[in-house]
Coordinates of C-alpha atoms in Angstrom, one line a residue:
M1 CA -0.1 0.1 -0.3
P2 CA 1.8 3.5 -1.0
A3 CA 1.9 5.8 1.7
A4 CA -0.5 8.7 2.0
S5 CA 1.9 11.3 1.5
S6 CA 4.1 9.8 -1.3
V7 CA 5.3 6.8 -3.7
R8 CA 8.3 5.2 -2.8
R9 CA 10.4 3.1 -5.3
A10 CA 13.6 1.4 -5.2
A11 CA 16.3 3.1 -7.3
V12 CA 16.3 1.2 -10.9
A13 CA 19.6 0.2 -12.4
L14 CA 20.3 2.5 -15.5
L15 CA 22.3 2.5 -18.6
A16 CA 24.6 5.5 -18.9
T17 CA 25.5 6.8 -22.5
A18 CA 28.5 8.9 -22.6
A19 CA 27.9 9.5 -26.3
L20 CA 24.9 11.8 -25.1
L21 CA 27.2 13.8 -23.2
L22 CA 28.9 14.7 -26.8
A23 CA 26.0 15.0 -28.9
S24 CA 22.1 14.6 -27.7
G25 CA 19.9 14.5 -30.7
C26 CA 16.2 13.6 -30.3
S27 CA 14.1 12.7 -33.3
V28 CA 10.9 14.6 -33.0
A29 CA 7.4 13.7 -34.1
V30 CA 4.5 15.3 -32.8
V31 CA 0.7 14.7 -32.8
G32 CA -2.3 16.9 -31.5
L33 CA -5.2 19.1 -32.6
P34 CA -3.9 22.0 -35.0
S35 CA -4.3 25.3 -33.1
A36 CA -3.1 28.6 -34.5
A37 CA -1.0 30.6 -32.3
R38 CA -1.0 34.2 -32.3
P39 CA 1.8 35.8 -33.9
P40 CA 5.0 37.0 -32.0
A41 CA 4.8 39.8 -30.1
S42 CA 8.2 41.2 -32.0
D43 CA 10.2 39.2 -34.3
I44 CA 13.6 39.6 -33.4
P45 CA 15.8 40.7 -36.1
S46 CA 18.0 38.3 -37.8
A47 CA 21.0 40.4 -37.3
E48 CA 20.8 40.3 -33.5
L49 CA 20.5 36.5 -33.3
Q50 CA 22.5 34.7 -36.3
V51 CA 21.1 31.0 -37.2
V52 CA 23.1 29.9 -40.0
G53 CA 21.2 28.8 -43.0
A54 CA 18.1 30.2 -42.2
T55 CA 15.7 31.7 -44.6
G56 CA 13.0 34.6 -43.8
G57 CA 10.4 31.9 -43.4
P58 CA 8.1 31.6 -40.7
I59 CA 9.7 28.7 -39.1
D60 CA 13.1 30.2 -38.7
T61 CA 11.3 33.1 -37.6
L62 CA 9.5 30.9 -34.7
A63 CA 12.9 29.0 -33.9
R64 CA 14.7 32.3 -33.8
N65 CA 12.5 33.8 -31.8
A66 CA 12.3 31.1 -29.3
L67 CA 16.2 30.7 -28.9
A68 CA 16.5 34.5 -28.3
D69 CA 13.8 34.2 -25.5
L70 CA 15.7 31.1 -24.4
E71 CA 18.7 32.9 -24.4
A72 CA 17.0 35.6 -22.1
Y73 CA 15.4 33.4 -19.5
W74 CA 18.7 31.3 -19.1
A75 CA 20.4 34.4 -18.5
Q76 CA 18.2 35.6 -15.7
Q77 CA 17.5 31.8 -14.1
F78 CA 21.4 30.6 -14.4
P79 CA 22.6 32.7 -11.4
D80 CA 20.2 31.7 -9.0
V81 CA 19.8 28.2 -9.8
F82 CA 23.6 27.3 -10.7
G83 CA 25.2 30.2 -9.3
Q84 CA 27.0 30.9 -12.4
D85 CA 26.5 33.4 -15.6
F86 CA 24.9 31.7 -18.2
V87 CA 27.4 31.5 -21.5
P88 CA 25.7 31.8 -24.6
L89 CA 26.1 28.7 -27.1
R90 CA 29.8 29.0 -28.9
G91 CA 28.9 26.9 -31.8
G92 CA 25.8 28.9 -32.5
Y93 CA 22.5 27.7 -34.0
F94 CA 22.3 26.0 -37.6
S95 CA 19.1 25.4 -39.8
A96 CA 19.3 23.3 -42.5
D97 CA 16.7 21.5 -45.5
P98 CA 18.2 18.5 -45.7
N99 CA 16.5 18.4 -49.6
D100 CA 17.9 21.3 -50.4
V101 CA 21.1 22.1 -49.3
D102 CA 23.8 24.6 -50.3
P103 CA 26.9 23.4 -49.5
G104 CA 28.6 26.7 -49.4
A105 CA 26.4 27.9 -46.6
Y106 CA 27.7 25.6 -44.2
P107 CA 31.8 25.5 -44.4
Q108 CA 32.3 23.5 -41.5
G109 CA 29.2 21.6 -41.7
I110 CA 26.3 22.1 -39.1
G111 CA 26.6 20.9 -35.0
C112 CA 29.8 19.2 -34.5
G113 CA 30.7 19.4 -38.0
S114 CA 27.9 16.9 -38.7
D115 CA 26.7 17.1 -42.7
P116 CA 23.4 19.2 -42.9
R117 CA 22.1 16.3 -44.7
D118 CA 22.1 14.2 -41.3
V119 CA 19.7 16.4 -39.4
E120 CA 16.8 14.8 -41.5
G121 CA 14.0 14.6 -39.7
N122 CA 15.4 16.0 -36.5
A123 CA 16.7 18.5 -34.0
F124 CA 20.0 18.2 -31.7
Y125 CA 22.4 19.7 -29.1
C126 CA 26.0 19.1 -30.0
Q127 CA 29.1 19.3 -27.6
A128 CA 32.2 17.6 -28.9
P129 CA 35.9 19.1 -28.0
D130 CA 38.0 20.1 -30.9
A131 CA 34.9 19.4 -33.1
P132 CA 33.7 22.2 -35.5
N133 CA 30.5 24.2 -34.5
S134 CA 30.8 22.7 -30.7
D135 CA 28.1 23.5 -28.3
S136 CA 25.3 24.4 -30.8
I137 CA 21.9 23.8 -31.7
S138 CA 20.9 22.3 -35.0
Y139 CA 17.7 21.3 -36.7
D140 CA 15.6 20.5 -40.0
R141 CA 13.3 23.2 -40.8
A142 CA 11.3 21.3 -43.2
F143 CA 10.4 19.1 -40.7
L144 CA 9.8 21.3 -38.0
Q145 CA 7.4 23.2 -40.8
E146 CA 5.6 20.0 -41.4
L147 CA 4.7 19.6 -37.8
A148 CA 3.7 23.2 -37.4
E149 CA 1.6 23.1 -39.9
Q150 CA -0.2 20.1 -38.7
Y151 CA 0.0 20.5 -34.9
G152 CA 0.6 23.9 -34.0
R153 CA 2.6 27.1 -34.2
F154 CA 4.4 26.4 -30.6
I155 CA 5.9 23.1 -31.9
P156 CA 9.4 24.5 -33.0
A157 CA 9.5 26.6 -30.0
L158 CA 8.8 23.3 -28.1
V159 CA 11.8 21.7 -29.9
M160 CA 14.3 24.6 -29.4
A161 CA 13.7 24.4 -25.7
H162 CA 14.0 21.0 -25.1
E163 CA 17.8 21.1 -26.9
F164 CA 18.3 24.0 -25.1
G165 CA 18.0 22.2 -22.0
H166 CA 20.5 20.2 -23.4
A167 CA 22.9 22.8 -23.7
V168 CA 22.3 23.9 -20.3
Q169 CA 23.5 20.5 -19.3
G170 CA 26.3 21.0 -21.2
R171 CA 27.4 24.0 -19.0
V172 CA 26.4 22.2 -15.6
G173 CA 26.8 18.7 -15.9
Y174 CA 25.0 16.0 -17.1
P175 CA 22.7 13.4 -14.9
D176 CA 24.3 10.1 -15.2
Y177 CA 21.9 7.9 -17.2
S178 CA 20.5 8.5 -20.7
I179 CA 17.0 8.7 -19.6
S180 CA 17.6 11.2 -16.8
V181 CA 19.3 13.4 -19.5
E182 CA 16.4 13.8 -21.7
T183 CA 13.7 13.9 -18.9
Q184 CA 15.5 16.6 -17.5
A185 CA 15.7 18.5 -20.8
D186 CA 12.1 18.0 -20.9
C187 CA 11.9 19.8 -17.4
F188 CA 14.1 22.3 -18.5
A189 CA 11.7 22.9 -21.3
G190 CA 8.5 22.9 -19.1
A191 CA 10.3 25.6 -16.8
W192 CA 10.5 27.8 -20.0
T193 CA 7.3 27.2 -21.2
A194 CA 5.9 28.7 -18.0
W195 CA 8.0 31.5 -18.5
V196 CA 6.3 32.3 -22.0
A197 CA 2.9 31.3 -20.6
D198 CA 3.2 33.9 -18.2
G199 CA 3.8 36.4 -20.7
Q200 CA 7.5 37.4 -19.6
S201 CA 9.1 36.2 -23.1
E202 CA 9.5 39.2 -25.6
H203 CA 9.1 37.2 -28.8
T204 CA 7.2 34.2 -28.3
Q205 CA 3.9 33.2 -27.2
I206 CA 1.6 30.3 -26.0
R207 CA -2.1 29.6 -25.4
A208 CA -3.9 27.5 -23.1
P209 CA -5.2 25.2 -25.5
E210 CA -1.7 24.6 -27.0
L211 CA -0.5 23.0 -23.3
D212 CA -2.8 20.2 -24.2
E213 CA -1.5 20.0 -27.6
V214 CA 2.3 20.0 -26.4
L215 CA 1.2 16.8 -24.0
R216 CA -0.2 15.1 -26.6
G217 CA 2.8 15.4 -28.7
Y218 CA 5.1 13.9 -26.3
L219 CA 2.6 10.7 -26.9
L220 CA 5.1 9.9 -30.1
L221 CA 8.3 11.4 -28.6
R222 CA 8.4 8.1 -26.0
D223 CA 10.1 5.2 -26.4
P224 CA 8.3 2.3 -27.7
V225 CA 6.1 0.5 -24.9
G226 CA 8.3 -2.2 -23.5
T227 CA 11.8 -0.4 -24.0
S228 CA 14.2 -1.4 -20.9
I229 CA 15.1 1.5 -19.1
N230 CA 18.8 0.3 -19.4
T231 CA 18.5 1.0 -23.5
E232 CA 21.0 2.9 -24.7
A233 CA 19.5 6.5 -25.8
A234 CA 16.3 5.8 -23.6
H235 CA 14.0 8.8 -23.4
G236 CA 11.2 7.7 -21.3
S237 CA 7.7 6.4 -21.2
Y238 CA 4.7 8.8 -22.1
F239 CA 4.1 9.3 -18.8
D240 CA 7.8 9.8 -17.7
R241 CA 8.4 12.6 -20.2
I242 CA 5.1 14.7 -19.7
S243 CA 5.5 14.1 -16.1
A244 CA 9.1 16.0 -16.5
F245 CA 7.8 18.7 -18.6
Q246 CA 4.9 19.7 -16.1
E247 CA 7.2 19.1 -13.2
G248 CA 9.4 22.2 -14.7
F249 CA 6.1 23.8 -15.6
Q250 CA 4.5 23.8 -12.1
A251 CA 7.7 24.0 -10.1
G252 CA 10.6 25.7 -12.3
P253 CA 14.1 25.0 -13.0
T254 CA 15.7 24.5 -9.5
A255 CA 13.5 21.7 -9.5
C256 CA 14.5 20.5 -12.8
R257 CA 18.1 20.7 -11.2
D258 CA 17.4 18.6 -7.9
G259 CA 14.9 15.7 -9.4
F260 CA 17.1 13.9 -11.9
S261 CA 19.0 11.5 -9.8
A262 CA 19.5 7.9 -9.9
Q263 CA 16.8 7.5 -7.3
R264 CA 14.1 9.1 -9.8
P265 CA 11.2 6.9 -10.6
Y266 CA 10.4 6.1 -14.2
T267 CA 7.7 4.0 -15.5
Q268 CA 9.4 2.7 -18.2
G269 CA 10.4 -0.9 -18.4
A270 CA 10.6 -3.9 -20.6
F271 CA 7.8 -6.8 -21.4
S272 CA 8.3 -9.5 -18.7
S273 CA 7.7 -12.2 -21.3
A274 CA 7.4 -13.0 -25.1
D275 CA 3.4 -13.6 -24.3
E276 CA 3.2 -10.0 -22.8
A277 CA 5.2 -8.7 -25.8
A278 CA 3.3 -9.9 -28.5
S279 CA 0.1 -8.7 -26.7
G280 CA 1.9 -5.4 -26.3
G281 CA 0.9 -5.8 -22.6
N282 CA -2.9 -5.4 -23.1
A283 CA -5.5 -7.3 -21.9
P284 CA -8.9 -8.5 -24.0
F285 CA -11.7 -5.9 -23.1
G286 CA -13.8 -8.6 -21.0
E287 CA -10.2 -9.2 -18.8
A288 CA -9.8 -5.4 -18.4
Q289 CA -13.4 -5.3 -16.7
Q290 CA -13.1 -8.0 -14.6
I291 CA -9.5 -6.3 -13.7
T292 CA -11.4 -3.2 -13.0
A293 CA -14.1 -5.1 -10.9
D294 CA -11.2 -6.7 -8.9
A295 CA -8.8 -3.8 -8.4
L296 CA -10.6 -0.9 -7.3
P297 CA -12.2 -2.7 -4.1
E298 CA -9.1 -4.3 -3.3
F299 CA -7.1 -0.8 -3.5
W300 CA -9.7 1.0 -1.3
G301 CA -10.2 -1.9 1.1
L302 CA -6.3 -0.8 1.7
A303 CA -6.3 2.6 1.5
F304 CA -8.9 3.0 4.1
D305 CA -7.5 0.1 6.5
Q306 CA -3.8 1.4 6.2
V307 CA -4.7 5.2 5.8
F308 CA -8.0 6.2 7.0
R309 CA -8.3 3.9 9.9
E310 CA -11.7 3.2 8.8
T311 CA -13.8 0.0 6.9
F312 CA -14.5 0.4 3.2
T313 CA -17.6 -0.8 2.1
P314 CA -17.3 -1.5 -2.0
P315 CA -20.1 0.0 -4.1
Q316 CA -21.9 -1.9 -6.7
L317 CA -20.2 -1.5 -10.4
E318 CA -22.1 -1.6 -13.1
P319 CA -21.2 -1.2 -16.6
F320 CA -24.2 0.0 -19.1
Q321 CA -24.8 0.4 -22.5
G322 CA -25.4 3.9 -23.7
N323 CA -28.3 4.5 -21.0
P324 CA -27.2 5.6 -17.3
P325 CA -28.8 4.0 -14.3
N326 CA -31.9 5.5 -13.4
C327 CA -30.2 7.6 -10.7
A328 CA -27.9 9.9 -12.5
A329 CA -28.7 12.1 -15.5
D330 CA -29.1 10.8 -19.0
D331 CA -25.9 12.7 -20.4
L332 CA -23.4 10.9 -18.1
D333 CA -20.7 8.0 -19.5
L334 CA -19.3 8.1 -15.6
V335 CA -21.9 7.6 -13.0
F336 CA -21.7 7.7 -9.2
C337 CA -25.2 7.6 -7.3
A338 CA -24.6 8.1 -3.5
D339 CA -28.1 7.0 -2.5
E340 CA -27.9 3.7 -4.3
D341 CA -24.1 3.2 -3.6
L342 CA -23.5 2.5 -7.2
V343 CA -20.8 3.2 -9.6
G344 CA -21.3 3.1 -13.3
Y345 CA -19.6 3.3 -16.8
D346 CA -21.0 3.4 -20.0
V347 CA -19.3 0.8 -22.3
Q348 CA -21.4 1.5 -25.2
D349 CA -20.3 5.2 -25.6
L350 CA -17.1 5.6 -23.8
V351 CA -15.2 2.8 -22.5
G352 CA -15.5 0.6 -25.3
P353 CA -14.7 2.9 -28.0
A354 CA -11.8 4.6 -25.9
Y355 CA -10.2 0.9 -25.6
E356 CA -10.3 0.7 -29.3
E357 CA -9.2 3.8 -30.4
L358 CA -6.4 3.8 -28.0
G359 CA -5.2 0.3 -29.4
G360 CA -6.7 -2.4 -27.1
A361 CA -5.5 0.0 -24.1
E362 CA -7.4 -1.7 -21.1
Y363 CA -6.1 0.7 -18.5
A364 CA -7.9 3.2 -20.3
V365 CA -11.2 1.0 -18.8
I366 CA -9.6 1.0 -15.3
T367 CA -8.8 4.7 -15.1
A368 CA -12.8 5.3 -16.5
A369 CA -13.9 3.3 -13.9
S370 CA -11.3 4.9 -10.9
L371 CA -12.8 8.2 -11.4
P372 CA -16.5 7.9 -10.0
Y373 CA -15.0 5.2 -7.8
A374 CA -13.2 7.8 -6.2
L375 CA -16.3 9.8 -5.5
A376 CA -17.7 6.7 -3.7
A377 CA -14.5 6.6 -1.4
R378 CA -14.9 10.3 -0.9
D379 CA -18.9 9.9 -0.1
Q380 CA -17.7 7.0 2.8
L381 CA -15.2 9.6 3.7
G382 CA -17.9 12.0 4.4
L383 CA -16.4 14.3 1.6
S384 CA -18.1 16.1 -1.1
T385 CA -18.7 14.2 -4.5
D386 CA -20.6 16.9 -6.7
D387 CA -18.5 19.7 -7.0
E388 CA -15.3 20.8 -8.5
A389 CA -13.2 20.0 -5.5
A390 CA -14.6 16.4 -5.5
I391 CA -13.8 16.2 -9.3
R392 CA -10.3 17.1 -8.9
S393 CA -10.0 14.8 -6.1
S394 CA -11.2 12.1 -8.2
V395 CA -8.5 12.7 -10.7
C396 CA -5.8 12.7 -8.2
L397 CA -6.8 9.8 -6.4
T398 CA -7.0 7.8 -9.6
G399 CA -3.6 8.9 -9.6
W400 CA -3.0 7.3 -6.5
F401 CA -4.5 3.9 -7.0
S402 CA -2.6 4.0 -10.4
S403 CA 1.1 4.2 -8.3
A404 CA -0.4 1.4 -6.0
F405 CA -0.8 -0.7 -9.5
F406 CA 2.4 0.0 -10.7
D407 CA 4.2 -0.4 -7.5
D408 CA 2.8 -4.1 -7.6
E409 CA 0.7 -3.6 -4.3
L410 CA -2.4 -5.0 -5.7
T411 CA -2.8 -8.7 -6.4
A412 CA -6.1 -8.1 -9.0
A413 CA -3.3 -7.8 -11.8
D414 CA 0.1 -7.3 -13.1
I415 CA 0.4 -3.9 -14.7
S416 CA 2.1 -4.1 -18.0
P417 CA 4.5 -1.5 -19.7
G418 CA 2.8 1.6 -21.1
D419 CA -0.3 1.0 -18.9
I420 CA 0.3 4.3 -17.2
D421 CA 0.6 6.0 -20.6
E422 CA -2.9 4.7 -21.1
A423 CA -4.0 6.7 -18.1
V424 CA -2.9 10.1 -19.3
Q425 CA -4.2 9.2 -23.1
F426 CA -7.4 8.6 -21.7
L427 CA -7.4 12.0 -19.5
L428 CA -6.1 14.1 -22.4
T429 CA -8.5 12.4 -25.1
Y430 CA -12.1 11.9 -23.2
G431 CA -11.3 13.9 -19.9
T432 CA -12.5 17.6 -21.0
D433 CA -15.8 16.0 -22.3
P434 CA -18.7 16.9 -19.8
S435 CA -20.2 13.5 -19.9
V436 CA -16.8 12.6 -18.3
V437 CA -15.7 14.8 -16.2
P438 CA -18.9 16.9 -15.4
E439 CA -19.6 20.4 -14.0
V440 CA -15.8 21.7 -14.3
S441 CA -13.5 23.1 -16.7
L442 CA -10.8 21.6 -16.1
T443 CA -8.2 21.4 -19.6
G444 CA -6.3 18.3 -20.2
F445 CA -3.3 19.8 -19.0
Q446 CA -4.7 20.3 -15.8
L447 CA -6.2 16.6 -15.5
V448 CA -3.0 15.1 -16.4
D449 CA -1.2 17.6 -13.3
L450 CA -3.6 16.1 -11.1
F451 CA -3.3 12.6 -11.7
R452 CA 0.5 13.2 -11.8
N453 CA 0.3 14.8 -8.2
G454 CA -1.6 11.6 -7.0
F455 CA 0.8 9.4 -8.7
F456 CA 3.7 10.9 -7.0
E457 CA 2.4 12.2 -3.8
G458 CA -0.1 10.1 -2.8
A459 CA -3.5 10.8 -1.0
A460 CA -2.0 13.7 0.7
A461 CA -2.1 15.6 -2.7
C462 CA -5.7 14.4 -3.1
D463 CA -7.8 16.8 -0.9
V464 CA -9.2 14.1 1.3
G465 CA -8.4 15.7 4.8
L466 CA -4.8 14.5 5.2

């Protein structure tokens, strides 16, 4: 049973990747809903910040604006966070279109002397002693253009922020392990993004809906499900990466500095068997329903006994097909009826489609049912169940429940790699629908942050009187 205030995990053995300390290349692919950002408050003139090979196009403008704001942010933050002045990147910045390279524009190549064609579909920070253009950031502008057209104009800035995070590491030291190097850079990117969202940047802007897009984008930035944490160049699971980004966004760069030791918990892991790998770690839908019916009462029975020192009475758990129980409003897909002590979830309109649309995601089924089930637990604790505080608490408590599942503290089933990612996918994809999370106006970003708090901090973060 997880402690009421925090999740405790044994440190895992990680594989140090020395190559990442020299050149950190991050393949970027982002999905989300298109969202046109407002134009920059003011574009920085190219003469004030040179990007070698840049054109006058919009992507190079967005990247240059972001790089200028990143330089300003880190010049401001470095003395307080690291006790030294920030030294600008000595090797500069490089923009290339690998399909249309003018060799004369890059007499010594791009970062660390690389051929401009080598940056195709990528962006990277490079630091290599004695190499030309060491301590630099290079990017494929054609690729960033494609991403920006489809998924929002903040994407080039996010890519620059992540790579700039590696430049910060190059000045103060890298974490010891590959996954820590990458997620710390995500954290640094989150800290800068919060500064932009707060309106403090001169050239870059982001709107609240774009934060949801940023989190959705990290789905394809994760390592493949089932990748070992010891894999060379490991970047982290979906949940690992967005947790790091949100930690930076909420707590700032000092948290990024201090929170990425070998003791940091990660959810990425290898499949335990060939059968699990073959299934992708997913269970059939009927089995997912049975796991839900077994795991939720087991968890809350333990929680009440060990944390709240009370006895939990499991509510009736009732799947329904389109029409909720008579005790509930007709437009709800997730239901808690206090008088009947009943929890319900809609198989036809929510849980079944979510399972299919997210690729056989059995943990989406469990996450969905956990939300109203947490309201039943609050009701037995004498807490509200029908206001914003209750809804926020139920999302947080679902994170706490998931941490117990992840830590193998429940006997109902074994969690598989990718399951916690499926919880995040469910919240981002369906959580903002009022039939799922009613009566409140929470963004996907806020829902995932509540889940993250419960996962890492336990019930104490969930407004249940602890």
